[in-house]
Amino acid sequence: MLNNVPKILSPELLKVLCEMGHSDVIVLGDGNFPADRFAREGNCKLVRCDGHGVPELLDAILTMMPLDTYVEHPVHLMETAPQDKDLKIEVWDEYKEIIARHDARGEKAIGYYERFEFYEQAKKSYCIVQTGEGAIYANIAIQKGVIQ
């Protein structure tokens, strides 16, 4: 046991966060995200966090890990597909609030990838986390900053 570590972060996920270096990316995939396939195709790590939502994991991770300050957008979301452009993605509002609590740039730290570009970037990540998140378009990529 350790003090001040969010309980939602498993030992396996903590190990991954410790192993990551500056500019490494971790992807939190929603319940529909093909995390296992992309992790195998990209030869990156896979951590399962079934039963947990992305917002809770995002908040816990950002408690332990700063966002990269050397890039304009250290956070990327998956853009909605053209047929879903009018959907209100409520989980994004939660992400914006969480990011603002942990990074002074707030919403300005967030960029967007088209769906298939998000998939390609996920394959290049250090780790993909499969969550049980039920919200659609809840996938998020986070780039690690320098620990000071």
mmCIF file of C-alpha atoms in Angstrom:
data_model
loop_
_atom_site.group_PDB
_atom_site.id
_atom_site.type_symbol
_atom_site.label_atom_id
_atom_site.label_comp_id
_atom_site.label_asym_id
_atom_site.label_seq_id
_atom_site.Cartn_x
_atom_site.Cartn_y
_atom_site.Cartn_z
ATOM 1 C CA MET A 1 0.000 0.000 0.000
ATOM 2 C CA LEU A 2 1.065 3.578 -0.662
ATOM 3 C CA ASN A 3 -0.265 6.919 0.522
ATOM 4 C CA ASN A 4 -1.985 9.379 -1.809
ATOM 5 C CA VAL A 5 -2.350 6.972 -4.732
ATOM 6 C CA PRO A 6 -5.888 6.922 -6.145
ATOM 7 C CA LYS A 7 -7.336 3.487 -5.368
ATOM 8 C CA ILE A 8 -8.671 3.109 -8.908
ATOM 9 C CA LEU A 9 -5.101 2.819 -10.233
ATOM 10 C CA SER A 10 -4.143 -0.853 -10.189
ATOM 11 C CA PRO A 11 -0.545 -1.929 -9.577
ATOM 12 C CA GLU A 12 -0.300 -2.839 -13.270
ATOM 13 C CA LEU A 13 -1.464 0.613 -14.373
ATOM 14 C CA LEU A 14 0.830 2.344 -11.847
ATOM 15 C CA LYS A 15 3.757 0.356 -13.230
ATOM 16 C CA VAL A 16 2.911 1.510 -16.758
ATOM 17 C CA LEU A 17 2.655 5.150 -15.655
ATOM 18 C CA CYS A 18 6.067 4.852 -13.965
ATOM 19 C CA GLU A 19 7.633 3.258 -17.043
ATOM 20 C CA MET A 20 6.348 5.937 -19.398
ATOM 21 C CA GLY A 21 8.745 8.703 -20.330
ATOM 22 C CA HIS A 22 8.250 12.260 -21.494
ATOM 23 C CA SER A 23 6.049 12.386 -24.612
ATOM 24 C CA ASP A 24 4.833 8.785 -24.278
ATOM 25 C CA VAL A 25 1.101 8.402 -24.861
ATOM 26 C CA ILE A 26 -1.476 6.381 -22.965
ATOM 27 C CA VAL A 27 -4.889 5.778 -24.536
ATOM 28 C CA LEU A 28 -8.015 5.204 -22.476
ATOM 29 C CA GLY A 29 -10.483 3.327 -24.652
ATOM 30 C CA ASP A 30 -14.190 3.108 -24.003
ATOM 31 C CA GLY A 31 -15.974 -0.236 -23.811
ATOM 32 C CA ASN A 32 -16.383 -0.376 -27.601
ATOM 33 C CA PHE A 33 -12.758 0.430 -28.399
ATOM 34 C CA PRO A 34 -10.838 -2.482 -30.015
ATOM 35 C CA ALA A 35 -8.004 -2.132 -27.503
ATOM 36 C CA ASP A 36 -6.696 -5.684 -27.639
ATOM 37 C CA ARG A 37 -6.425 -5.719 -31.432
ATOM 38 C CA PHE A 38 -4.760 -2.302 -31.635
ATOM 39 C CA ALA A 39 -2.331 -3.154 -28.822
ATOM 40 C CA ARG A 40 -1.315 -6.331 -30.677
ATOM 41 C CA GLU A 41 -1.062 -4.543 -34.049
ATOM 42 C CA GLY A 42 1.019 -1.732 -32.533
ATOM 43 C CA ASN A 43 3.021 -3.965 -30.199
ATOM 44 C CA CYS A 44 2.116 -1.736 -27.264
ATOM 45 C CA LYS A 45 1.062 -2.618 -23.743
ATOM 46 C CA LEU A 46 -2.537 -3.411 -22.866
ATOM 47 C CA VAL A 47 -4.024 -2.871 -19.413
ATOM 48 C CA ARG A 48 -7.593 -3.893 -18.633
ATOM 49 C CA CYS A 49 -9.661 -1.734 -16.322
ATOM 50 C CA ASP A 50 -13.043 -3.342 -16.890
ATOM 51 C CA GLY A 51 -15.765 -1.944 -14.678
ATOM 52 C CA HIS A 52 -14.194 1.509 -14.509
ATOM 53 C CA GLY A 53 -15.196 4.595 -16.445
ATOM 54 C CA VAL A 54 -12.821 6.815 -18.365
ATOM 55 C CA PRO A 55 -13.500 10.021 -16.375
ATOM 56 C CA GLU A 56 -12.502 8.411 -13.071
ATOM 57 C CA LEU A 57 -9.375 6.898 -14.577
ATOM 58 C CA LEU A 58 -8.460 10.151 -16.337
ATOM 59 C CA ASP A 59 -8.729 12.100 -13.086
ATOM 60 C CA ALA A 60 -6.650 9.533 -11.192
ATOM 61 C CA ILE A 61 -3.973 9.382 -13.899
ATOM 62 C CA LEU A 62 -3.676 13.167 -14.108
ATOM 63 C CA THR A 63 -3.245 13.236 -10.326
ATOM 64 C CA MET A 64 -0.057 11.224 -10.829
ATOM 65 C CA MET A 65 1.118 12.350 -14.285
ATOM 66 C CA PRO A 66 1.480 15.839 -15.799
ATOM 67 C CA LEU A 67 0.471 16.597 -19.365
ATOM 68 C CA ASP A 68 3.198 17.412 -21.887
ATOM 69 C CA THR A 69 3.872 21.168 -21.970
ATOM 70 C CA TYR A 70 6.050 20.923 -25.099
ATOM 71 C CA VAL A 71 3.119 20.295 -27.437
ATOM 72 C CA GLU A 72 -0.001 22.325 -28.146
ATOM 73 C CA HIS A 73 -2.414 19.417 -27.609
ATOM 74 C CA PRO A 74 -1.205 16.766 -25.141
ATOM 75 C CA VAL A 75 -4.738 15.365 -25.085
ATOM 76 C CA HIS A 76 -6.624 14.052 -28.107
ATOM 77 C CA LEU A 77 -10.219 12.951 -28.463
ATOM 78 C CA MET A 78 -11.798 11.006 -31.308
ATOM 79 C CA GLU A 79 -13.849 13.280 -33.567
ATOM 80 C CA THR A 80 -17.422 12.264 -34.202
ATOM 81 C CA ALA A 81 -18.149 10.647 -37.545
ATOM 82 C CA PRO A 82 -20.055 12.817 -40.052
ATOM 83 C CA GLN A 83 -23.316 10.980 -39.358
ATOM 84 C CA ASP A 84 -22.865 11.697 -35.619
ATOM 85 C CA LYS A 85 -21.831 15.363 -35.951
ATOM 86 C CA ASP A 86 -24.985 16.583 -34.201
ATOM 87 C CA LEU A 87 -24.592 14.318 -31.171
ATOM 88 C CA LYS A 88 -23.831 15.985 -27.845
ATOM 89 C CA ILE A 89 -20.920 14.018 -26.367
ATOM 90 C CA GLU A 90 -21.482 14.767 -22.678
ATOM 91 C CA VAL A 91 -18.423 12.873 -21.472
ATOM 92 C CA TRP A 92 -16.251 15.450 -23.262
ATOM 93 C CA ASP A 93 -17.552 18.113 -20.866
ATOM 94 C CA GLU A 94 -16.391 15.935 -17.967
ATOM 95 C CA TYR A 95 -12.965 15.569 -19.600
ATOM 96 C CA LYS A 96 -12.654 19.330 -20.009
ATOM 97 C CA GLU A 97 -13.423 19.875 -16.312
ATOM 98 C CA ILE A 98 -10.958 17.181 -15.232
ATOM 99 C CA ILE A 99 -8.186 18.495 -17.477
ATOM 100 C CA ALA A 100 -8.781 22.055 -16.239
ATOM 101 C CA ARG A 101 -8.269 20.855 -12.644
ATOM 102 C CA HIS A 102 -4.877 19.387 -13.541
ATOM 103 C CA ASP A 103 -3.511 21.664 -16.289
ATOM 104 C CA ALA A 104 -3.682 25.461 -16.550
ATOM 105 C CA ARG A 105 -4.388 25.255 -20.301
ATOM 106 C CA GLY A 106 -7.729 23.589 -19.609
ATOM 107 C CA GLU A 107 -9.735 22.928 -22.756
ATOM 108 C CA LYS A 108 -6.959 24.425 -24.923
ATOM 109 C CA ALA A 109 -4.873 21.316 -24.170
ATOM 110 C CA ILE A 110 -7.351 19.196 -26.154
ATOM 111 C CA GLY A 111 -7.047 18.372 -29.844
ATOM 112 C CA TYR A 112 -9.030 15.987 -32.017
ATOM 113 C CA TYR A 113 -8.180 13.132 -34.365
ATOM 114 C CA GLU A 114 -10.474 11.820 -37.054
ATOM 115 C CA ARG A 115 -11.647 8.303 -36.084
ATOM 116 C CA PHE A 116 -9.203 6.304 -38.212
ATOM 117 C CA GLU A 117 -6.327 8.663 -37.377
ATOM 118 C CA PHE A 118 -7.135 8.110 -33.687
ATOM 119 C CA TYR A 119 -6.850 4.360 -34.301
ATOM 120 C CA GLU A 120 -3.453 4.763 -35.985
ATOM 121 C CA GLN A 121 -2.188 6.972 -33.178
ATOM 122 C CA ALA A 122 -3.448 4.483 -30.577
ATOM 123 C CA LYS A 123 -1.328 1.768 -32.193
ATOM 124 C CA LYS A 124 1.736 4.002 -31.674
ATOM 125 C CA SER A 125 0.969 4.625 -27.999
ATOM 126 C CA TYR A 126 2.944 3.238 -25.082
ATOM 127 C CA CYS A 127 -0.159 1.646 -23.604
ATOM 128 C CA ILE A 128 -3.847 1.208 -24.326
ATOM 129 C CA VAL A 129 -6.199 0.880 -21.371
ATOM 130 C CA GLN A 130 -9.445 -0.992 -21.995
ATOM 131 C CA THR A 131 -12.158 0.431 -19.762
ATOM 132 C CA GLY A 132 -15.777 -0.424 -19.210
ATOM 133 C CA GLU A 133 -16.898 3.089 -20.198
ATOM 134 C CA GLY A 134 -20.345 3.030 -21.792
ATOM 135 C CA ALA A 135 -20.361 6.524 -23.297
ATOM 136 C CA ILE A 136 -19.722 6.725 -27.024
ATOM 137 C CA TYR A 137 -16.741 8.706 -28.364
ATOM 138 C CA ALA A 138 -15.209 8.428 -24.893
ATOM 139 C CA ASN A 139 -11.731 7.479 -26.152
ATOM 140 C CA ILE A 140 -8.925 9.778 -25.074
ATOM 141 C CA ALA A 141 -5.167 9.861 -25.690
ATOM 142 C CA ILE A 142 -2.925 11.540 -23.101
ATOM 143 C CA GLN A 143 0.710 12.554 -23.670
ATOM 144 C CA LYS A 144 2.955 12.493 -20.602
ATOM 145 C CA GLY A 145 4.909 15.548 -19.590
ATOM 146 C CA VAL A 146 8.078 16.038 -17.603
ATOM 147 C CA ILE A 147 7.993 15.281 -13.877
ATOM 148 C CA GLN A 148 9.530 18.217 -12.019
#
